[in-house]
mmCIF file of C-alpha atoms in Angstrom:
data_model
loop_
_atom_site.group_PDB
_atom_site.id
_atom_site.type_symbol
_atom_site.label_atom_id
_atom_site.label_comp_id
_atom_site.label_asym_id
_atom_site.label_seq_id
_atom_site.Cartn_x
_atom_site.Cartn_y
_atom_site.Cartn_z
ATOM 1 C CA LEU A 240 34.367 66.552 -25.123
ATOM 2 C CA LYS A 241 33.263 66.070 -21.516
ATOM 3 C CA PHE A 242 35.303 67.993 -19.012
ATOM 4 C CA PRO A 243 35.891 67.204 -15.318
ATOM 5 C CA GLY A 244 32.704 67.398 -13.335
ATOM 6 C CA SER A 245 30.444 67.160 -16.392
ATOM 7 C CA PRO A 246 27.661 64.503 -16.524
ATOM 8 C CA GLY A 247 28.862 61.063 -17.552
ATOM 9 C CA CYS A 248 32.433 61.870 -16.598
ATOM 10 C CA PRO A 249 33.264 59.481 -13.694
ATOM 11 C CA GLY A 250 36.088 60.508 -11.420
ATOM 12 C CA GLY A 251 36.120 63.985 -12.923
ATOM 13 C CA MET A 252 38.248 62.822 -15.910
ATOM 14 C CA ALA A 253 37.551 64.102 -19.419
ATOM 15 C CA SER A 254 36.005 61.589 -21.821
ATOM 16 C CA LYS A 255 34.681 61.568 -25.376
ATOM 17 C CA MET A 256 31.767 59.871 -27.114
ATOM 18 C CA LEU A 257 32.692 57.995 -30.284
ATOM 19 C CA HIS A 258 30.363 56.728 -32.993
ATOM 20 C CA VAL A 259 31.305 53.303 -34.331
ATOM 21 C CA SER A 260 29.587 51.505 -37.210
ATOM 22 C CA THR A 261 30.062 47.975 -38.551
ATOM 23 C CA ALA A 262 30.004 46.722 -42.128
ATOM 24 C CA GLY A 263 26.600 45.251 -41.357
ATOM 25 C CA GLY A 264 25.184 48.701 -40.576
ATOM 26 C CA ARG A 265 25.038 48.468 -36.792
ATOM 27 C CA GLN A 266 25.759 51.676 -34.869
ATOM 28 C CA PHE A 267 27.335 52.038 -31.414
ATOM 29 C CA ASP A 268 28.054 55.040 -29.216
ATOM 30 C CA VAL A 269 31.034 54.257 -26.995
ATOM 31 C CA GLU A 270 32.488 56.482 -24.296
ATOM 32 C CA LEU A 271 36.268 56.506 -23.975
ATOM 33 C CA GLU A 272 38.123 58.093 -21.069
ATOM 34 C CA GLU A 273 40.991 60.477 -21.665
ATOM 35 C CA GLY A 274 44.238 58.552 -22.113
ATOM 36 C CA GLU A 275 42.571 55.223 -22.945
ATOM 37 C CA THR A 276 43.828 53.367 -26.017
ATOM 38 C CA ILE A 277 42.292 51.774 -29.082
ATOM 39 C CA ALA A 278 42.804 48.383 -27.407
ATOM 40 C CA THR A 279 40.474 49.513 -24.602
ATOM 41 C CA LEU A 280 37.922 50.703 -27.146
ATOM 42 C CA LYS A 281 38.006 47.277 -28.839
ATOM 43 C CA LYS A 282 37.335 45.562 -25.505
ATOM 44 C CA LYS A 283 34.304 47.797 -24.915
ATOM 45 C CA LEU A 284 33.002 47.023 -28.400
ATOM 46 C CA PHE A 285 33.543 43.329 -27.803
ATOM 47 C CA GLU A 286 31.343 43.463 -24.695
ATOM 48 C CA LEU A 287 28.612 45.180 -26.734
ATOM 49 C CA ILE A 288 28.498 42.743 -29.650
ATOM 50 C CA ARG A 289 29.951 39.494 -28.281
ATOM 51 C CA GLU A 290 26.604 37.689 -28.685
ATOM 52 C CA SER A 291 25.966 38.889 -32.238
ATOM 53 C CA GLU A 292 26.147 36.529 -35.227
ATOM 54 C CA GLU A 293 28.905 38.496 -36.950
ATOM 55 C CA CYS A 294 31.066 38.335 -33.811
ATOM 56 C CA GLN A 295 30.474 34.605 -33.360
ATOM 57 C CA ALA A 296 31.468 33.929 -36.959
ATOM 58 C CA ALA A 297 34.719 35.842 -36.523
ATOM 59 C CA SER A 298 35.543 34.300 -33.138
ATOM 60 C CA CYS A 299 35.871 37.923 -31.919
ATOM 61 C CA SER A 300 39.594 37.793 -32.564
ATOM 62 C CA GLY A 301 39.987 39.992 -35.635
ATOM 63 C CA PHE A 302 38.796 43.485 -34.685
ATOM 64 C CA LYS A 303 40.163 46.396 -36.738
ATOM 65 C CA LEU A 304 39.124 50.029 -36.316
ATOM 66 C CA LEU A 305 39.331 52.497 -39.198
ATOM 67 C CA HIS A 306 39.217 56.301 -39.199
ATOM 68 C CA GLY A 307 38.429 56.978 -42.815
ATOM 69 C CA LEU A 308 40.862 54.686 -44.613
ATOM 70 C CA ASP A 309 43.477 54.719 -41.830
ATOM 71 C CA ALA A 310 43.781 51.693 -39.527
ATOM 72 C CA LEU A 311 44.125 52.574 -35.835
ATOM 73 C CA SER A 312 46.854 50.778 -33.878
ATOM 74 C CA ASP A 313 46.003 49.188 -30.537
ATOM 75 C CA ASP A 314 48.463 51.347 -28.583
ATOM 76 C CA TRP A 315 47.199 54.662 -29.992
ATOM 77 C CA VAL A 316 45.580 57.294 -27.746
ATOM 78 C CA LEU A 317 42.895 59.045 -29.808
ATOM 79 C CA GLU A 318 43.569 62.645 -28.814
ATOM 80 C CA GLU A 319 47.227 62.217 -29.738
ATOM 81 C CA HIS A 320 46.201 61.431 -33.334
ATOM 82 C CA GLY A 321 43.680 64.213 -33.909
ATOM 83 C CA ILE A 322 40.512 62.138 -33.441
ATOM 84 C CA THR A 323 37.910 64.282 -31.696
ATOM 85 C CA GLU A 324 34.557 63.608 -30.057
ATOM 86 C CA LYS A 325 31.679 62.375 -32.242
ATOM 87 C CA GLU A 326 34.094 61.258 -34.961
ATOM 88 C CA GLN A 327 32.811 58.335 -37.051
ATOM 89 C CA LEU A 328 34.870 55.132 -36.799
ATOM 90 C CA THR A 329 34.349 51.893 -38.686
ATOM 91 C CA LEU A 330 34.722 48.463 -37.081
ATOM 92 C CA VAL A 331 35.911 45.685 -39.399
ATOM 93 C CA ILE A 332 35.654 42.146 -38.052
ATOM 94 C CA SER A 333 38.061 39.848 -39.871
ATOM 95 C CA PRO A 334 36.639 36.340 -40.296
ATOM 96 C CA GLY A 335 38.657 33.794 -38.360
ATOM 97 C CA PRO A 336 38.558 29.990 -38.329
ATOM 98 C CA SER A 337 35.456 28.304 -36.929
ATOM 99 C CA GLY A 338 34.394 24.670 -36.702
ATOM 100 C CA GLU A 339 36.546 21.537 -36.873
ATOM 101 C CA TYR A 340 39.860 21.108 -38.693
ATOM 102 C CA HIS A 341 41.603 17.738 -39.034
ATOM 103 C CA PHE A 342 44.986 16.315 -39.951
ATOM 104 C CA ASP A 343 45.774 12.595 -40.192
ATOM 105 C CA SER A 344 49.084 11.519 -41.707
ATOM 106 C CA SER A 345 47.995 7.895 -42.214
ATOM 107 C CA ARG A 346 44.733 8.755 -43.994
ATOM 108 C CA LEU A 347 46.556 11.198 -46.243
ATOM 109 C CA GLY A 348 48.542 8.266 -47.627
ATOM 110 C CA ARG A 349 51.799 9.453 -46.158
ATOM 111 C CA ARG A 350 54.365 6.867 -45.196
ATOM 112 C CA ASP A 351 55.688 8.909 -42.282
ATOM 113 C CA GLY A 352 54.247 11.520 -39.938
ATOM 114 C CA PRO A 353 55.515 15.044 -39.238
ATOM 115 C CA ALA A 354 57.874 13.693 -36.550
ATOM 116 C CA GLY A 355 59.857 11.637 -39.084
ATOM 117 C CA ARG A 356 60.309 7.991 -40.070
ATOM 118 C CA ASN A 357 58.033 5.347 -38.556
ATOM 119 C CA THR A 358 55.713 7.909 -36.934
ATOM 120 C CA THR A 359 52.087 8.893 -37.405
ATOM 121 C CA ALA A 360 50.049 11.835 -36.122
ATOM 122 C CA SER A 361 46.335 12.634 -35.888
ATOM 123 C CA VAL A 362 45.309 16.184 -34.927
ATOM 124 C CA LYS A 363 41.872 17.686 -34.360
ATOM 125 C CA ALA A 364 41.293 21.406 -33.712
ATOM 126 C CA GLU A 365 37.881 22.838 -32.773
ATOM 127 C CA PHE A 366 37.546 26.636 -33.042
ATOM 128 C CA HIS A 367 34.612 28.292 -31.305
ATOM 129 C CA GLY A 368 33.931 31.665 -29.710
ATOM 130 C CA GLY A 369 37.532 32.875 -29.602
ATOM 131 C CA THR A 370 39.003 29.642 -28.212
ATOM 132 C CA VAL A 371 40.371 26.443 -29.722
ATOM 133 C CA ASN A 372 40.638 22.895 -28.372
ATOM 134 C CA ILE A 373 43.456 20.874 -29.939
ATOM 135 C CA SER A 374 43.918 17.095 -29.556
ATOM 136 C CA VAL A 375 47.112 15.415 -30.784
ATOM 137 C CA HIS A 376 47.693 11.638 -30.950
ATOM 138 C CA GLU A 377 51.089 10.302 -32.074
ATOM 139 C CA THR A 378 52.591 6.852 -32.600
ATOM 140 C CA GLU A 379 56.142 5.684 -33.230
ATOM 141 C CA ILE A 380 57.613 2.275 -34.033
ATOM 142 C CA THR A 381 60.487 1.869 -31.598
ATOM 143 C CA SER A 382 61.020 -1.913 -31.699
ATOM 144 C CA LEU A 383 60.279 -4.947 -33.841
ATOM 145 C CA MET A 384 59.035 -6.774 -30.765
ATOM 146 C CA ARG A 385 56.302 -5.867 -28.285
ATOM 147 C CA TYR A 386 55.514 -7.604 -25.034
ATOM 148 C CA PRO A 387 51.809 -8.318 -24.515
ATOM 149 C CA ASP A 388 51.540 -6.467 -21.169
ATOM 150 C CA SER A 389 53.624 -3.449 -22.150
ATOM 151 C CA ASP A 390 52.110 0.047 -22.009
ATOM 152 C CA PRO A 391 52.792 1.873 -25.312
ATOM 153 C CA TYR A 392 52.696 5.239 -23.495
ATOM 154 C CA THR A 393 55.477 4.264 -21.069
ATOM 155 C CA MET A 394 57.454 2.567 -23.875
ATOM 156 C CA GLY A 395 57.603 5.718 -25.981
ATOM 157 C CA GLU A 396 55.352 4.251 -28.686
ATOM 158 C CA ARG A 397 52.298 6.459 -28.140
ATOM 159 C CA PHE A 398 51.848 10.101 -27.130
ATOM 160 C CA ALA A 399 48.798 12.254 -26.449
ATOM 161 C CA HIS A 400 48.713 15.985 -25.759
ATOM 162 C CA ASP A 401 45.711 18.308 -25.602
ATOM 163 C CA TYR A 402 45.564 22.110 -25.536
ATOM 164 C CA THR A 403 42.926 24.726 -24.810
ATOM 165 C CA ALA A 404 43.979 28.151 -26.110
ATOM 166 C CA ARG A 405 42.646 31.672 -26.598
ATOM 167 C CA VAL A 406 42.745 32.790 -30.249
ATOM 168 C CA THR A 407 43.799 36.282 -31.314
ATOM 169 C CA PHE A 408 44.991 37.673 -34.628
ATOM 170 C CA ASP A 409 48.695 38.397 -35.088
ATOM 171 C CA ASP A 410 48.768 41.924 -36.515
ATOM 172 C CA GLY A 411 52.335 41.433 -37.732
ATOM 173 C CA GLU A 412 51.482 38.725 -40.262
ATOM 174 C CA GLN A 413 48.709 38.362 -42.819
ATOM 175 C CA GLY A 414 46.389 35.603 -41.642
ATOM 176 C CA GLY A 415 48.563 34.947 -38.599
ATOM 177 C CA LEU A 416 46.988 33.671 -35.378
ATOM 178 C CA ARG A 417 48.337 33.685 -31.840
ATOM 179 C CA LEU A 418 47.130 30.836 -29.614
ATOM 180 C CA GLU A 419 47.612 31.619 -25.926
ATOM 181 C CA VAL A 420 47.633 28.231 -24.167
ATOM 182 C CA LEU A 421 45.281 28.186 -21.176
ATOM 183 C CA GLU A 422 45.473 24.456 -20.402
ATOM 184 C CA CYS A 423 47.782 21.618 -21.486
ATOM 185 C CA ASN A 424 47.444 17.891 -20.693
ATOM 186 C CA GLN A 425 50.067 15.336 -21.723
ATOM 187 C CA LYS A 426 50.312 11.542 -21.678
ATOM 188 C CA GLY A 427 53.392 9.492 -22.541
ATOM 189 C CA LEU A 428 57.136 10.113 -22.524
ATOM 190 C CA ILE A 429 56.881 13.726 -23.653
ATOM 191 C CA ARG A 430 60.133 15.645 -23.295
ATOM 192 C CA ASN A 431 58.900 18.905 -24.810
ATOM 193 C CA PRO A 432 58.137 21.646 -22.250
ATOM 194 C CA LYS A 433 54.504 22.724 -22.082
ATOM 195 C CA PRO A 434 54.123 25.637 -24.512
ATOM 196 C CA GLU A 435 52.691 28.988 -23.464
ATOM 197 C CA VAL A 436 51.935 30.195 -26.996
ATOM 198 C CA LEU A 437 51.320 28.347 -30.273
ATOM 199 C CA LYS A 438 51.377 29.827 -33.774
ATOM 200 C CA ALA A 439 48.896 29.328 -36.574
ATOM 201 C CA LYS A 440 47.974 30.735 -39.993
ATOM 202 C CA PHE A 441 44.486 30.872 -41.469
ATOM 203 C CA GLN A 442 43.540 31.027 -45.149
ATOM 204 C CA ASP A 443 40.305 29.967 -46.847
ATOM 205 C CA ASP A 444 39.347 26.558 -45.394
ATOM 206 C CA GLU A 445 42.797 25.595 -44.158
ATOM 207 C CA VAL A 446 44.667 26.228 -40.925
ATOM 208 C CA MET A 447 48.432 25.840 -40.671
ATOM 209 C CA LEU A 448 49.365 24.963 -37.100
ATOM 210 C CA GLU A 449 52.794 24.754 -35.459
ATOM 211 C CA LEU A 450 52.817 22.030 -32.784
ATOM 212 C CA PRO A 451 55.489 20.471 -30.530
ATOM 213 C CA PHE A 452 55.546 16.836 -31.681
ATOM 214 C CA ALA A 453 56.795 14.348 -29.105
ATOM 215 C CA ALA A 454 57.712 11.412 -31.361
ATOM 216 C CA GLY A 455 60.934 11.066 -33.338
ATOM 217 C CA ALA A 456 63.274 9.694 -30.652
ATOM 218 C CA CYS A 457 64.338 6.834 -32.939
ATOM 219 C CA ASN A 458 65.328 9.274 -35.666
ATOM 220 C CA ASP A 459 67.383 12.298 -34.648
ATOM 221 C CA GLY A 460 65.720 12.872 -31.286
ATOM 222 C CA VAL A 461 62.364 14.416 -30.410
ATOM 223 C CA ALA A 462 60.913 16.172 -33.458
ATOM 224 C CA GLY A 463 59.825 19.332 -31.612
ATOM 225 C CA LEU A 464 57.992 22.160 -33.400
ATOM 226 C CA LYS A 465 56.646 21.229 -36.836
ATOM 227 C CA TRP A 466 54.083 22.890 -39.115
ATOM 228 C CA ILE A 467 51.083 20.909 -40.375
ATOM 229 C CA THR A 468 48.212 21.921 -42.676
ATOM 230 C CA MET A 469 44.720 21.097 -41.412
ATOM 231 C CA SER A 470 41.595 20.970 -43.582
ATOM 232 C CA LYS A 471 38.147 22.021 -42.445
ATOM 233 C CA LEU A 472 35.760 19.177 -41.802
ATOM 234 C CA THR A 473 32.439 19.678 -43.593
ATOM 235 C CA ASP A 474 29.106 18.479 -42.239
ATOM 236 C CA GLU A 475 28.865 15.958 -45.069
ATOM 237 C CA ALA A 476 32.208 14.344 -44.231
ATOM 238 C CA LYS A 477 32.435 14.398 -40.447
ATOM 239 C CA VAL A 478 34.574 11.486 -39.316
ATOM 240 C CA ASP A 479 36.289 11.214 -35.955
ATOM 241 C CA PRO A 480 40.023 10.876 -36.794
ATOM 242 C CA PHE A 481 40.602 8.980 -33.536
ATOM 243 C CA ALA A 482 37.817 6.421 -34.070
ATOM 244 C CA PRO A 483 38.812 2.846 -34.996
ATOM 245 C CA PRO A 484 37.921 1.654 -38.511
ATOM 246 C CA GLU A 485 34.355 0.412 -38.891
ATOM 247 C CA GLU A 486 33.981 -3.362 -38.929
ATOM 248 C CA SER A 487 31.778 -5.014 -41.525
ATOM 249 C CA ASP A 488 29.671 -8.136 -40.927
ATOM 250 C CA GLU A 489 30.277 -9.262 -44.501
ATOM 251 C CA GLU A 490 33.177 -11.636 -45.041
ATOM 252 C CA GLU A 491 35.690 -10.448 -47.568
ATOM 253 C CA ASP A 492 36.019 -12.714 -50.604
ATOM 254 C CA LEU A 493 39.676 -13.666 -50.860
ATOM 255 C CA SER A 494 39.251 -16.363 -53.508
ATOM 256 C CA GLY A 495 41.384 -15.943 -56.546
ATOM 257 C CA LEU A 496 44.071 -14.007 -54.731
ATOM 258 C CA PRO A 497 47.621 -15.434 -54.904
ATOM 259 C CA GLU A 498 49.069 -17.003 -51.797
ATOM 260 C CA PRO A 499 51.160 -14.490 -49.855
ATOM 261 C CA GLU A 500 54.902 -15.018 -50.046
ATOM 262 C CA PRO A 501 56.614 -16.069 -46.804
ATOM 263 C CA ARG A 502 57.820 -13.016 -44.921
ATOM 264 C CA ARG A 503 61.598 -12.722 -44.845
ATOM 265 C CA ARG A 504 62.983 -11.783 -41.462
ATOM 266 C CA GLY A 505 65.507 -8.999 -41.283
ATOM 267 C CA PRO A 506 68.955 -9.471 -39.644
ATOM 268 C CA LEU A 507 67.883 -7.661 -36.449
ATOM 269 C CA GLU A 508 64.815 -9.837 -35.993
ATOM 270 C CA ARG A 509 66.814 -13.028 -36.678
ATOM 271 C CA ALA A 510 69.364 -11.974 -34.084
ATOM 272 C CA MET A 511 66.654 -11.257 -31.488
ATOM 273 C CA ARG A 512 64.994 -14.638 -32.068
ATOM 274 C CA TYR A 513 68.385 -16.357 -31.686
ATOM 275 C CA VAL A 514 69.020 -14.594 -28.357
ATOM 276 C CA LEU A 515 65.554 -15.538 -27.084
ATOM 277 C CA ARG A 516 66.069 -19.230 -27.981
ATOM 278 C CA LYS A 517 69.403 -19.298 -26.147
ATOM 279 C CA SER A 518 68.019 -17.589 -23.002
#
């Protein structure tokens, strides 16, 4: 222990030197002031190894410190739990999500999106360096008729909302993630309030994400918070979920196909056409 007035003891406060090792064999000597917590120690370790490969892979959001086999809680003060100077601690960095994860209700062959009947949703999440950028595009069929000059975003037919969030692990749930929203941009008739925190779960190559969906007004009202499961996008299969379908120069051979049956109009469409003819 370093007592008041001893070298390396700023402000005359007692401090202790701790030895921390990682699973990869790296060693760190970290000085902790009297009364400082494990959370403070984690921040100091983060500053020391934030540029390392193992920290980048884990997004620096899953730090766990062990004393022997005992996990140390963030709010613990070391001297209150019998941990003395020059004790050996082990830093475990839990691997978190990294790279791109996608969800597209239409490409999954689903008839409806997470917001309910007659809706679709495309979501892209990019995890990198302890942050995530999330882009959400939604559509909803609200009418059988559309005017040529109408704006689908002002008509409640399209919605877009983007989030930038800081990623941390939720210690209360296995694989749980806490996404602290730093920035939120919205476009369309979005009635949901801008969220401050989003929830997620991470396991293997999938991320479950809880998002406030804006569509659903033609069902039972705005859908609100719904869970979706996103799959990691591999380098071999990178496709932008928001890109339009590729057009081919080759003409499709439709010979031999039966003639399509005349489309039967529903009662609502027949009534609308009758009103338009009379007006």
